[in-house]
Amino acid sequence: MTRNRAIVLARIGVVAGAVVLVEVLCRLGVINPLTLVAPSRMVFDLAGILASGDINRDIAYTATTIATALVLSVVLGIVLGVAVHALPRVRRALDPLLASYYSVPSFIFYPLFVAIFGLNTFPLIVLGMAFAVPAMMMSTMAGLDRIPRVLLKTARVHRLNRWETATRIVLPSATPYLFTGLKLAIAYAFIGVIAGEFIMASAGLGHSIAFAYEGFDNHTMYALMLFVLVVVTVMNMSLHAWEGRLMRRRIRA
Amino acid sequence: MAVVHNLAAARGVPPAPVATLRGVTRVYDGERRVEALGPIDLDLAEGEFFAVVGPSGCGKSTLLDVLSGLSRPTSGSITFEGRPVEGEVPDGVGVVFQEDASFAWLTVRDNVAFGLRRAGVDAAEIARRVDYAVGFMGLADFAAAYPAQLSGGMRQRVCIARTLVMRPRLILLDEPFGALDQQTRLLMGDELLRLWRETGATVLLITHALDEAAMLSDRVGVMSARPGRFIDLVETGWPRDRDSRIVSESRFGALTGRLWSNLREESLRAMGSKGAAA
Amino acid sequence: MSAALSADVRPARKPREGAFDGVIILVVVLALWQGVHLYAGESAIASPLATLTFLAEFLRTPVFWGHFGATMAAFGYAVAISSVLGVVLGLVLGVRRFAGDVAEPILAGLYSIPKVTLYPMILLIFGLGMSAKVAFGVIHGVVPIVLFTMNAVKNVSPVLLRTARAMRLSQPETIRTVLAPAVLPEMITGLRVGFSLTLLGVLIGEMFASQRGLGFLIVNGINLHNVRMTTGMIVAVIAFALIANGLLLSLDRRFGRTPGGGSRAA
Ligand SMILES: Nc1ncnc2c1ncn2[C@@H]1O[C@H](COP(=O)(O)OP(=O)(O)OP(=O)(O)O)[C@@H](O)[C@H]1O
Ligand SMILES: [Mg+2]
């Protein structure tokens, strides 16, 4: 217990120390304000921007895009994962493709998506999905692969029908893997959408950051960057905590 | 010496077999063809306690799979209570597997209640039966725990309880005490005997412990190396009212000795063929 | 035991079947491509044939090789830096348990944030050009390499080390015969993941703000309405990524723990 305490304290110390160090270097002028804004200033600027409501439209735009991409990815990923798992022949054919899927940077398709769908939210959603669907799909298949056979036999001994087997045995057994897939899908949906907005877009947080960069508006730029990073980190941490609560009883202490 | 099993036997009428296997074989057709089992011919009498011993990999678990209807035999036929068993587990058959089959996402209590809840038994009756089974298996202190917090042997007992609460008429157990220490094994064997007597169920117990087979069962089937066939069927002749104290009887030693003399050569063969394959 | 071992054996794919599948997949991809081309039109995506004709010509010009060289140089530096930095940091954090436990969630957090967001900052620090691309590639690639290496070291079973002590192996012998074989497989997997992410980082850099490289050509093609250029460069990047990944996968299969590669290992 005391070791865990020490670890958490040390972790907080490391993060806080890094922030303080940057702050001091900025204040002392060692770091040029044209390069990096002091962290305290970022927080201050962000508070101002959020209070003014100038950015609300872009936040809503990006949030909607990411949420849409995420929901579609999770549903499509699970459906595809289940379908491909049920078809071993297709599975074997797709395996090499999936194994190298993430080595291809999917962004490179974004300009094509824009050319096909126009410069609106649609290519962003597709890009987010291009990132997130395969992760969800592979996690689903991994979860289905790893259901112990004996549990499926147990289902048959209890004479469960297909639906009961799916909801009472398959789903709970595969939950840890589905969780992994969900976490990846969230991270990927964020990366895909924000990167797309960066490269080419007419609205959204990524676009606003790029716009501020091009306009030499460092204060807005860093404030928005801070916003994105804080939102993602808070989301990841809550998801982690939720998973921990759900899984605690299933892991040997 | 004849043992009185039930009234029919007492009247001199042989009891109708609960389960029959005729010429049953099982071949695994994969990359490599494995003849795992048979041909097997066997009648399990009603209320009988039948033990199966055999060298590792000889097809004992395969026998359990086909007898329970979990997989179809490659050839031959199986019946349970007069009806053919064909690729589906009949009502009234309970199985405890060799591997841990507890549900990690349910508490011990919910694990044990799993089958009853599905069968639509009313809540009070479920509570009663589950409490009894949990206590019977020595899990009362852990009723609210999750399987991850239990030892391997305790998890196996959860699976046994989950099967027993359903009151199956034919109970198939695949090395259920494999993860237990010798003392607990003996005591669990006693409990199993008590349960067998009280319910009148037919039991088929797969075990690798010769003494366990000799002590618990009415009849021991000794299997050959793969593909497993019965090379000997040994009647133990114990009274129905028995417990682990019979290990001190001289006939117990003789029985175990007979099983081993049958098995020694088969086990050597099984190991030899494995060594050659590796 | 024997049943447990045999439970996971899937019949190996026959080489004939693999080649057949490859052809089918290629045909399906080409058909999809052609379909999208027909649906979206010449101004959105070039047809497979037009793209290949374009590539056959463009690949012979020094212009392509100039941009290709720029991407490769940035990628090469970035891979070298992320690998060395990642492996060293990973080994240190793996051996020093406390530091590793402190660092792990921080690294996991860094791994899943959208690092694209940081690109303007990188540009302000390094200026437009090669070093910004390299830096961006490194911040993408280094974290997974650290994480995989660290976990590889952490997961070396203490029993193995005790066995080494019981056999009175010297420290170099222990490293060579016990530690390295135990750590290497996962490390190679980490390098493969890091490698892919480094490429991704370099290309985003080129697409967002750069005057050179394949990523630049892709975006520039759209801006200039040169759809063949965009489509052709996308194909070129995919081909490069797949070839590189194929090489690393075969290395991974040889020494790593990715048995057949494929989705079960993901
Ligand atoms: N699904 C399967 N596919 C292919 N071969 C199998 C399969 N299951 C079992 N076998 C093979 O069939 C033979 C019998 O296996 P089985 O599990 O029935 O043996 P067992 O007697 O229960 O062994 P143990 O005592 O180790 O539990 C073994 O050689 C095993 O490798
Ligand atoms: Mg077995």
PDB file of C-alpha atoms in Angstrom, chain C:
ATOM      1  CA  MET C   1      -2.660 -31.393 -21.144  1.00  0.00           C
ATOM      2  CA  SER C   2      -2.652 -32.831 -24.630  1.00  0.00           C
ATOM      3  CA  ALA C   3      -6.185 -31.589 -25.191  1.00  0.00           C
ATOM      4  CA  ALA C   4      -5.234 -28.148 -23.936  1.00  0.00           C
ATOM      5  CA  LEU C   5      -2.362 -28.019 -26.383  1.00  0.00           C
ATOM      6  CA  SER C   6      -4.324 -29.254 -29.323  1.00  0.00           C
ATOM      7  CA  ALA C   7      -7.253 -26.968 -28.576  1.00  0.00           C
ATOM      8  CA  ASP C   8      -5.586 -23.989 -30.155  1.00  0.00           C
ATOM      9  CA  VAL C   9      -4.326 -25.650 -33.298  1.00  0.00           C
ATOM     10  CA  ARG C  10      -5.950 -24.279 -36.381  1.00  0.00           C
ATOM     11  CA  PRO C  11      -5.155 -26.077 -39.588  1.00  0.00           C
ATOM     12  CA  ALA C  12      -2.307 -24.190 -41.245  1.00  0.00           C
ATOM     13  CA  ARG C  13      -3.262 -22.363 -44.391  1.00  0.00           C
ATOM     14  CA  LYS C  14      -2.052 -24.087 -47.488  1.00  0.00           C
ATOM     15  CA  PRO C  15       0.274 -21.910 -49.581  1.00  0.00           C
ATOM     16  CA  ARG C  16      -1.926 -22.411 -52.658  1.00  0.00           C
ATOM     17  CA  GLU C  17      -4.937 -21.130 -50.775  1.00  0.00           C
ATOM     18  CA  GLY C  18      -2.947 -18.120 -49.541  1.00  0.00           C
ATOM     19  CA  ALA C  19      -1.943 -17.120 -53.063  1.00  0.00           C
ATOM     20  CA  PHE C  20      -5.506 -17.585 -54.226  1.00  0.00           C
ATOM     21  CA  ASP C  21      -6.797 -15.380 -51.407  1.00  0.00           C
ATOM     22  CA  GLY C  22      -4.223 -12.751 -52.277  1.00  0.00           C
ATOM     23  CA  VAL C  23      -5.430 -12.632 -55.846  1.00  0.00           C
ATOM     24  CA  ILE C  24      -9.072 -12.442 -54.760  1.00  0.00           C
ATOM     25  CA  ILE C  25      -8.342  -9.599 -52.363  1.00  0.00           C
ATOM     26  CA  LEU C  26      -6.416  -7.710 -55.026  1.00  0.00           C
ATOM     27  CA  VAL C  27      -9.292  -8.111 -57.475  1.00  0.00           C
ATOM     28  CA  VAL C  28     -11.837  -6.982 -54.875  1.00  0.00           C
ATOM     29  CA  VAL C  29      -9.771  -3.923 -53.979  1.00  0.00           C
ATOM     30  CA  LEU C  30      -9.316  -2.968 -57.625  1.00  0.00           C
ATOM     31  CA  ALA C  31     -13.028  -3.463 -58.296  1.00  0.00           C
ATOM     32  CA  LEU C  32     -13.943  -1.295 -55.293  1.00  0.00           C
ATOM     33  CA  TRP C  33     -11.507   1.346 -56.427  1.00  0.00           C
ATOM     34  CA  GLN C  34     -12.940   1.344 -59.939  1.00  0.00           C
ATOM     35  CA  GLY C  35     -16.438   1.459 -58.464  1.00  0.00           C
ATOM     36  CA  VAL C  36     -15.664   4.492 -56.304  1.00  0.00           C
ATOM     37  CA  HIS C  37     -14.049   6.123 -59.336  1.00  0.00           C
ATOM     38  CA  LEU C  38     -17.159   5.554 -61.441  1.00  0.00           C
ATOM     39  CA  TYR C  39     -19.405   6.798 -58.670  1.00  0.00           C
ATOM     40  CA  ALA C  40     -17.452   9.869 -57.591  1.00  0.00           C
ATOM     41  CA  GLY C  41     -16.074  10.860 -60.962  1.00  0.00           C
ATOM     42  CA  GLU C  42     -12.792  11.779 -62.545  1.00  0.00           C
ATOM     43  CA  SER C  43     -12.423  14.919 -60.456  1.00  0.00           C
ATOM     44  CA  ALA C  44     -12.496  13.028 -57.149  1.00  0.00           C
ATOM     45  CA  ILE C  45     -10.422   9.904 -57.660  1.00  0.00           C
ATOM     46  CA  ALA C  46      -8.485   8.576 -60.625  1.00  0.00           C
ATOM     47  CA  SER C  47      -9.204   5.130 -61.997  1.00  0.00           C
ATOM     48  CA  PRO C  48      -6.780   2.267 -61.265  1.00  0.00           C
ATOM     49  CA  LEU C  49      -5.570   2.189 -64.837  1.00  0.00           C
ATOM     50  CA  ALA C  50      -5.048   5.961 -65.089  1.00  0.00           C
ATOM     51  CA  THR C  51      -3.220   5.910 -61.742  1.00  0.00           C
ATOM     52  CA  LEU C  52      -0.891   3.100 -62.744  1.00  0.00           C
ATOM     53  CA  THR C  53      -0.117   4.768 -66.076  1.00  0.00           C
ATOM     54  CA  PHE C  54       0.570   7.991 -64.233  1.00  0.00           C
ATOM     55  CA  LEU C  55       2.789   6.230 -61.709  1.00  0.00           C
ATOM     56  CA  ALA C  56       4.714   4.396 -64.406  1.00  0.00           C
ATOM     57  CA  GLU C  57       5.654   7.751 -65.852  1.00  0.00           C
ATOM     58  CA  PHE C  58       6.033   9.788 -62.701  1.00  0.00           C
ATOM     59  CA  LEU C  59       8.251   7.208 -61.069  1.00  0.00           C
ATOM     60  CA  ARG C  60      10.755   7.790 -63.840  1.00  0.00           C
ATOM     61  CA  THR C  61      11.092  11.508 -63.111  1.00  0.00           C
ATOM     62  CA  PRO C  62      13.645  12.936 -60.671  1.00  0.00           C
ATOM     63  CA  VAL C  63      10.854  15.046 -59.149  1.00  0.00           C
ATOM     64  CA  PHE C  64       9.296  11.942 -57.594  1.00  0.00           C
ATOM     65  CA  TRP C  65      12.585  10.671 -56.287  1.00  0.00           C
ATOM     66  CA  GLY C  66      13.351  14.063 -54.792  1.00  0.00           C
ATOM     67  CA  HIS C  67      10.149  14.011 -52.769  1.00  0.00           C
ATOM     68  CA  PHE C  68      10.468  10.328 -52.018  1.00  0.00           C
ATOM     69  CA  GLY C  69      14.008  10.950 -50.771  1.00  0.00           C
ATOM     70  CA  ALA C  70      12.793  13.757 -48.526  1.00  0.00           C
ATOM     71  CA  THR C  71      10.189  11.497 -46.940  1.00  0.00           C
ATOM     72  CA  MET C  72      12.620   8.628 -46.571  1.00  0.00           C
ATOM     73  CA  ALA C  73      15.293  10.801 -45.001  1.00  0.00           C
ATOM     74  CA  ALA C  74      12.867  12.209 -42.430  1.00  0.00           C
ATOM     75  CA  PHE C  75      11.465   8.749 -41.798  1.00  0.00           C
ATOM     76  CA  GLY C  76      14.933   7.195 -41.486  1.00  0.00           C
ATOM     77  CA  TYR C  77      16.127   9.723 -38.930  1.00  0.00           C
ATOM     78  CA  ALA C  78      12.875   9.494 -37.009  1.00  0.00           C
ATOM     79  CA  VAL C  79      12.977   5.698 -36.897  1.00  0.00           C
ATOM     80  CA  ALA C  80      16.603   5.683 -35.763  1.00  0.00           C
ATOM     81  CA  ILE C  81      15.938   8.188 -32.995  1.00  0.00           C
ATOM     82  CA  SER C  82      12.695   6.565 -31.775  1.00  0.00           C
ATOM     83  CA  SER C  83      14.238   3.090 -31.753  1.00  0.00           C
ATOM     84  CA  VAL C  84      17.365   3.991 -29.826  1.00  0.00           C
ATOM     85  CA  LEU C  85      15.594   6.336 -27.454  1.00  0.00           C
ATOM     86  CA  GLY C  86      12.661   3.971 -27.005  1.00  0.00           C
ATOM     87  CA  VAL C  87      14.733   0.874 -26.325  1.00  0.00           C
ATOM     88  CA  VAL C  88      17.095   2.637 -23.907  1.00  0.00           C
ATOM     89  CA  LEU C  89      14.275   4.302 -21.991  1.00  0.00           C
ATOM     90  CA  GLY C  90      12.267   1.083 -22.017  1.00  0.00           C
ATOM     91  CA  LEU C  91      15.170  -0.962 -20.641  1.00  0.00           C
ATOM     92  CA  VAL C  92      15.865   1.561 -17.890  1.00  0.00           C
ATOM     93  CA  LEU C  93      12.207   1.821 -16.880  1.00  0.00           C
ATOM     94  CA  GLY C  94      11.875  -1.960 -17.017  1.00  0.00           C
ATOM     95  CA  VAL C  95      14.812  -2.577 -14.718  1.00  0.00           C
ATOM     96  CA  ARG C  96      13.987   0.252 -12.332  1.00  0.00           C
ATOM     97  CA  ARG C  97      10.601  -0.991 -11.201  1.00  0.00           C
ATOM     98  CA  PHE C  98       9.663   2.084  -9.242  1.00  0.00           C
ATOM     99  CA  ALA C  99      10.429   4.489 -12.069  1.00  0.00           C
ATOM    100  CA  GLY C 100       8.596   2.168 -14.436  1.00  0.00           C
ATOM    101  CA  ASP C 101       5.475   2.075 -12.286  1.00  0.00           C
ATOM    102  CA  VAL C 102       5.563   5.845 -11.974  1.00  0.00           C
ATOM    103  CA  ALA C 103       5.982   6.313 -15.704  1.00  0.00           C
ATOM    104  CA  GLU C 104       3.608   3.723 -17.113  1.00  0.00           C
ATOM    105  CA  PRO C 105       0.253   5.564 -16.834  1.00  0.00           C
ATOM    106  CA  ILE C 106       1.909   8.775 -17.992  1.00  0.00           C
ATOM    107  CA  LEU C 107       3.204   6.968 -21.068  1.00  0.00           C
ATOM    108  CA  ALA C 108      -0.140   5.271 -21.658  1.00  0.00           C
ATOM    109  CA  GLY C 109      -1.780   8.698 -21.477  1.00  0.00           C
ATOM    110  CA  LEU C 110       0.709  10.113 -23.968  1.00  0.00           C
ATOM    111  CA  TYR C 111       0.109   7.123 -26.214  1.00  0.00           C
ATOM    112  CA  SER C 112      -3.600   7.773 -26.607  1.00  0.00           C
ATOM    113  CA  ILE C 113      -3.718  11.564 -26.922  1.00  0.00           C
ATOM    114  CA  PRO C 114      -4.157  12.862 -30.479  1.00  0.00           C
ATOM    115  CA  LYS C 115      -0.604  14.015 -31.003  1.00  0.00           C
ATOM    116  CA  VAL C 116      -1.580  15.792 -34.198  1.00  0.00           C
ATOM    117  CA  THR C 117      -2.711  18.570 -31.924  1.00  0.00           C
ATOM    118  CA  LEU C 118       0.905  19.190 -30.955  1.00  0.00           C
ATOM    119  CA  TYR C 119       2.139  19.735 -34.469  1.00  0.00           C
ATOM    120  CA  PRO C 120       1.953  23.554 -34.447  1.00  0.00           C
ATOM    121  CA  MET C 121       4.064  23.548 -31.318  1.00  0.00           C
ATOM    122  CA  ILE C 122       6.652  21.334 -32.998  1.00  0.00           C
ATOM    123  CA  LEU C 123       6.680  23.733 -35.928  1.00  0.00           C
ATOM    124  CA  LEU C 124       7.231  26.694 -33.643  1.00  0.00           C
ATOM    125  CA  ILE C 125      10.098  24.919 -31.922  1.00  0.00           C
ATOM    126  CA  PHE C 126      11.814  23.380 -34.936  1.00  0.00           C
ATOM    127  CA  GLY C 127      10.662  25.597 -37.781  1.00  0.00           C
ATOM    128  CA  LEU C 128       9.352  24.410 -41.123  1.00  0.00           C
ATOM    129  CA  GLY C 129      11.362  21.614 -42.643  1.00  0.00           C
ATOM    130  CA  MET C 130      13.089  18.368 -42.030  1.00  0.00           C
ATOM    131  CA  SER C 131      13.684  18.598 -38.280  1.00  0.00           C
ATOM    132  CA  ALA C 132      10.015  19.283 -37.523  1.00  0.00           C
ATOM    133  CA  LYS C 133       8.995  16.202 -39.487  1.00  0.00           C
ATOM    134  CA  VAL C 134      11.591  14.101 -37.709  1.00  0.00           C
ATOM    135  CA  ALA C 135      10.529  15.383 -34.322  1.00  0.00           C
ATOM    136  CA  PHE C 136       6.908  14.694 -35.113  1.00  0.00           C
ATOM    137  CA  GLY C 137       7.708  11.187 -36.276  1.00  0.00           C
ATOM    138  CA  VAL C 138       9.648  10.582 -33.064  1.00  0.00           C
ATOM    139  CA  ILE C 139       6.879  11.727 -30.715  1.00  0.00           C
ATOM    140  CA  HIS C 140       4.562   9.291 -32.455  1.00  0.00           C
ATOM    141  CA  GLY C 141       6.915   6.352 -32.569  1.00  0.00           C
ATOM    142  CA  VAL C 142       8.887   6.487 -29.350  1.00  0.00           C
ATOM    143  CA  VAL C 143       6.098   5.879 -26.815  1.00  0.00           C
ATOM    144  CA  PRO C 144       4.999   2.410 -27.994  1.00  0.00           C
ATOM    145  CA  ILE C 145       8.621   1.299 -28.215  1.00  0.00           C
ATOM    146  CA  VAL C 146       9.242   2.398 -24.627  1.00  0.00           C
ATOM    147  CA  LEU C 147       6.039   0.717 -23.431  1.00  0.00           C
ATOM    148  CA  PHE C 148       6.645  -2.603 -25.168  1.00  0.00           C
ATOM    149  CA  THR C 149      10.303  -2.769 -24.140  1.00  0.00           C
ATOM    150  CA  MET C 150       9.522  -1.863 -20.559  1.00  0.00           C
ATOM    151  CA  ASN C 151       6.825  -4.512 -20.302  1.00  0.00           C
ATOM    152  CA  ALA C 152       9.077  -7.082 -21.938  1.00  0.00           C
ATOM    153  CA  VAL C 153      11.701  -6.529 -19.249  1.00  0.00           C
ATOM    154  CA  LYS C 154       9.138  -6.385 -16.458  1.00  0.00           C
ATOM    155  CA  ASN C 155       7.566  -9.634 -17.586  1.00  0.00           C
ATOM    156  CA  VAL C 156      10.757 -11.650 -17.464  1.00  0.00           C
ATOM    157  CA  SER C 157       9.784 -14.284 -14.972  1.00  0.00           C
ATOM    158  CA  PRO C 158      11.782 -14.123 -11.738  1.00  0.00           C
ATOM    159  CA  VAL C 159      12.004 -17.918 -11.878  1.00  0.00           C
ATOM    160  CA  LEU C 160      14.122 -17.615 -15.020  1.00  0.00           C
ATOM    161  CA  LEU C 161      16.529 -15.279 -13.261  1.00  0.00           C
ATOM    162  CA  ARG C 162      16.645 -17.533 -10.212  1.00  0.00           C
ATOM    163  CA  THR C 163      17.315 -20.472 -12.507  1.00  0.00           C
ATOM    164  CA  ALA C 164      20.180 -18.527 -14.065  1.00  0.00           C
ATOM    165  CA  ARG C 165      21.581 -17.865 -10.603  1.00  0.00           C
ATOM    166  CA  ALA C 166      21.156 -21.512  -9.634  1.00  0.00           C
ATOM    167  CA  MET C 167      23.118 -22.499 -12.733  1.00  0.00           C
ATOM    168  CA  ARG C 168      25.790 -19.993 -11.688  1.00  0.00           C
ATOM    169  CA  LEU C 169      25.697 -18.078 -14.966  1.00  0.00           C
ATOM    170  CA  SER C 170      27.798 -14.950 -15.122  1.00  0.00           C
ATOM    171  CA  GLN C 171      26.041 -11.658 -15.757  1.00  0.00           C
ATOM    172  CA  PRO C 172      26.943 -11.487 -19.476  1.00  0.00           C
ATOM    173  CA  GLU C 173      25.891 -15.109 -19.847  1.00  0.00           C
ATOM    174  CA  THR C 174      22.606 -14.360 -18.110  1.00  0.00           C
ATOM    175  CA  ILE C 175      21.946 -11.449 -20.421  1.00  0.00           C
ATOM    176  CA  ARG C 176      22.847 -13.451 -23.515  1.00  0.00           C
ATOM    177  CA  THR C 177      21.157 -16.738 -22.738  1.00  0.00           C
ATOM    178  CA  VAL C 178      18.214 -15.742 -20.557  1.00  0.00           C
ATOM    179  CA  LEU C 179      17.346 -12.060 -20.660  1.00  0.00           C
ATOM    180  CA  ALA C 180      17.796 -11.275 -24.335  1.00  0.00           C
ATOM    181  CA  PRO C 181      15.749 -14.219 -25.636  1.00  0.00           C
ATOM    182  CA  ALA C 182      13.020 -13.427 -23.125  1.00  0.00           C
ATOM    183  CA  VAL C 183      12.886  -9.717 -23.948  1.00  0.00           C
ATOM    184  CA  LEU C 184      13.571  -9.667 -27.671  1.00  0.00           C
ATOM    185  CA  PRO C 185      10.230 -10.931 -29.018  1.00  0.00           C
ATOM    186  CA  GLU C 186       8.077  -8.288 -27.402  1.00  0.00           C
ATOM    187  CA  MET C 187      10.654  -5.630 -28.174  1.00  0.00           C
ATOM    188  CA  ILE C 188      10.478  -6.484 -31.855  1.00  0.00           C
ATOM    189  CA  THR C 189       6.703  -6.198 -31.770  1.00  0.00           C
ATOM    190  CA  GLY C 190       7.092  -2.791 -30.136  1.00  0.00           C
ATOM    191  CA  LEU C 191       9.534  -1.719 -32.834  1.00  0.00           C
ATOM    192  CA  ARG C 192       7.062  -2.754 -35.512  1.00  0.00           C
ATOM    193  CA  VAL C 193       4.278  -0.713 -33.936  1.00  0.00           C
ATOM    194  CA  GLY C 194       6.612   2.214 -33.389  1.00  0.00           C
ATOM    195  CA  PHE C 195       7.793   2.002 -36.970  1.00  0.00           C
ATOM    196  CA  SER C 196       4.239   2.305 -38.329  1.00  0.00           C
ATOM    197  CA  LEU C 197       3.425   5.214 -36.061  1.00  0.00           C
ATOM    198  CA  THR C 198       6.635   6.998 -36.988  1.00  0.00           C
ATOM    199  CA  LEU C 199       5.667   6.798 -40.655  1.00  0.00           C
ATOM    200  CA  LEU C 200       2.246   8.138 -39.771  1.00  0.00           C
ATOM    201  CA  GLY C 201       3.766  11.035 -37.866  1.00  0.00           C
ATOM    202  CA  VAL C 202       6.148  11.965 -40.677  1.00  0.00           C
ATOM    203  CA  LEU C 203       3.377  11.893 -43.263  1.00  0.00           C
ATOM    204  CA  ILE C 204       0.947  13.987 -41.205  1.00  0.00           C
ATOM    205  CA  GLY C 205       3.761  16.482 -40.814  1.00  0.00           C
ATOM    206  CA  GLU C 206       4.215  16.618 -44.554  1.00  0.00           C
ATOM    207  CA  MET C 207       0.517  16.934 -45.195  1.00  0.00           C
ATOM    208  CA  PHE C 208      -0.016  19.725 -42.707  1.00  0.00           C
ATOM    209  CA  ALA C 209       2.914  21.964 -43.378  1.00  0.00           C
ATOM    210  CA  SER C 210       5.772  21.109 -45.648  1.00  0.00           C
ATOM    211  CA  GLN C 211       7.000  21.796 -49.118  1.00  0.00           C
ATOM    212  CA  ARG C 212       8.549  18.426 -49.702  1.00  0.00           C
ATOM    213  CA  GLY C 213       7.758  14.762 -49.405  1.00  0.00           C
ATOM    214  CA  LEU C 214       5.034  12.340 -50.462  1.00  0.00           C
ATOM    215  CA  GLY C 215       2.559  13.744 -47.945  1.00  0.00           C
ATOM    216  CA  PHE C 216       3.022  17.177 -49.466  1.00  0.00           C
ATOM    217  CA  LEU C 217       2.423  15.778 -52.968  1.00  0.00           C
ATOM    218  CA  ILE C 218      -0.862  14.202 -51.843  1.00  0.00           C
ATOM    219  CA  VAL C 219      -2.260  17.445 -50.438  1.00  0.00           C
ATOM    220  CA  ASN C 220      -0.794  19.527 -53.232  1.00  0.00           C
ATOM    221  CA  GLY C 221      -2.462  17.296 -55.803  1.00  0.00           C
ATOM    222  CA  ILE C 222      -5.837  18.139 -54.317  1.00  0.00           C
ATOM    223  CA  ASN C 223      -5.096  21.851 -54.165  1.00  0.00           C
ATOM    224  CA  LEU C 224      -4.008  21.867 -57.799  1.00  0.00           C
ATOM    225  CA  HIS C 225      -6.860  19.553 -58.857  1.00  0.00           C
ATOM    226  CA  ASN C 226      -4.294  16.997 -59.954  1.00  0.00           C
ATOM    227  CA  VAL C 227      -6.276  13.954 -58.863  1.00  0.00           C
ATOM    228  CA  ARG C 228      -3.942  11.506 -60.535  1.00  0.00           C
ATOM    229  CA  MET C 229      -1.060  12.837 -58.497  1.00  0.00           C
ATOM    230  CA  THR C 230      -3.022  12.448 -55.254  1.00  0.00           C
ATOM    231  CA  THR C 231      -4.266   8.968 -56.069  1.00  0.00           C
ATOM    232  CA  GLY C 232      -0.862   7.875 -57.353  1.00  0.00           C
ATOM    233  CA  MET C 233       0.993   9.100 -54.295  1.00  0.00           C
ATOM    234  CA  ILE C 234      -1.500   7.421 -51.996  1.00  0.00           C
ATOM    235  CA  VAL C 235      -0.819   4.164 -53.800  1.00  0.00           C
ATOM    236  CA  ALA C 236       2.924   4.767 -53.503  1.00  0.00           C
ATOM    237  CA  VAL C 237       2.694   5.370 -49.749  1.00  0.00           C
ATOM    238  CA  ILE C 238       0.524   2.285 -49.247  1.00  0.00           C
ATOM    239  CA  ALA C 239       2.945   0.164 -51.245  1.00  0.00           C
ATOM    240  CA  PHE C 240       5.870   1.430 -49.190  1.00  0.00           C
ATOM    241  CA  ALA C 241       4.066   0.902 -45.884  1.00  0.00           C
ATOM    242  CA  LEU C 242       2.969  -2.616 -46.807  1.00  0.00           C
ATOM    243  CA  ILE C 243       6.418  -3.674 -47.997  1.00  0.00           C
ATOM    244  CA  ALA C 244       8.115  -2.277 -44.921  1.00  0.00           C
ATOM    245  CA  ASN C 245       5.545  -3.821 -42.625  1.00  0.00           C
ATOM    246  CA  GLY C 246       5.826  -7.145 -44.435  1.00  0.00           C
ATOM    247  CA  LEU C 247       9.559  -7.202 -43.812  1.00  0.00           C
ATOM    248  CA  LEU C 248       9.105  -6.363 -40.155  1.00  0.00           C
ATOM    249  CA  LEU C 249       6.319  -8.909 -39.787  1.00  0.00           C
ATOM    250  CA  SER C 250       8.516 -11.657 -41.140  1.00  0.00           C
ATOM    251  CA  LEU C 251      11.182 -10.584 -38.646  1.00  0.00           C
ATOM    252  CA  ASP C 252       8.546 -10.570 -35.940  1.00  0.00           C
ATOM    253  CA  ARG C 253       7.398 -14.060 -36.874  1.00  0.00           C
ATOM    254  CA  ARG C 254      10.951 -15.289 -36.878  1.00  0.00           C
ATOM    255  CA  PHE C 255      11.954 -13.897 -33.494  1.00  0.00           C
ATOM    256  CA  GLY C 256       8.787 -12.417 -32.110  1.00  0.00           C
ATOM    257  CA  ARG C 257       5.734 -13.645 -30.357  1.00  0.00           C
ATOM    258  CA  THR C 258       3.299 -12.918 -33.154  1.00  0.00           C
ATOM    259  CA  PRO C 259       2.734 -16.540 -34.138  1.00  0.00           C
ATOM    260  CA  GLY C 260       0.989 -16.132 -37.464  1.00  0.00           C
ATOM    261  CA  GLY C 261       0.860 -12.372 -37.369  1.00  0.00           C
ATOM    262  CA  GLY C 262      -2.725 -11.652 -38.165  1.00  0.00           C
ATOM    263  CA  SER C 263      -5.599 -10.419 -36.161  1.00  0.00           C
ATOM    264  CA  ARG C 264      -5.340 -12.772 -33.227  1.00  0.00           C
ATOM    265  CA  ALA C 265      -2.120 -11.122 -32.178  1.00  0.00           C
ATOM    266  CA  ALA C 266      -3.457  -7.599 -32.446  1.00  0.00           C
TER     267      ALA C 266
END
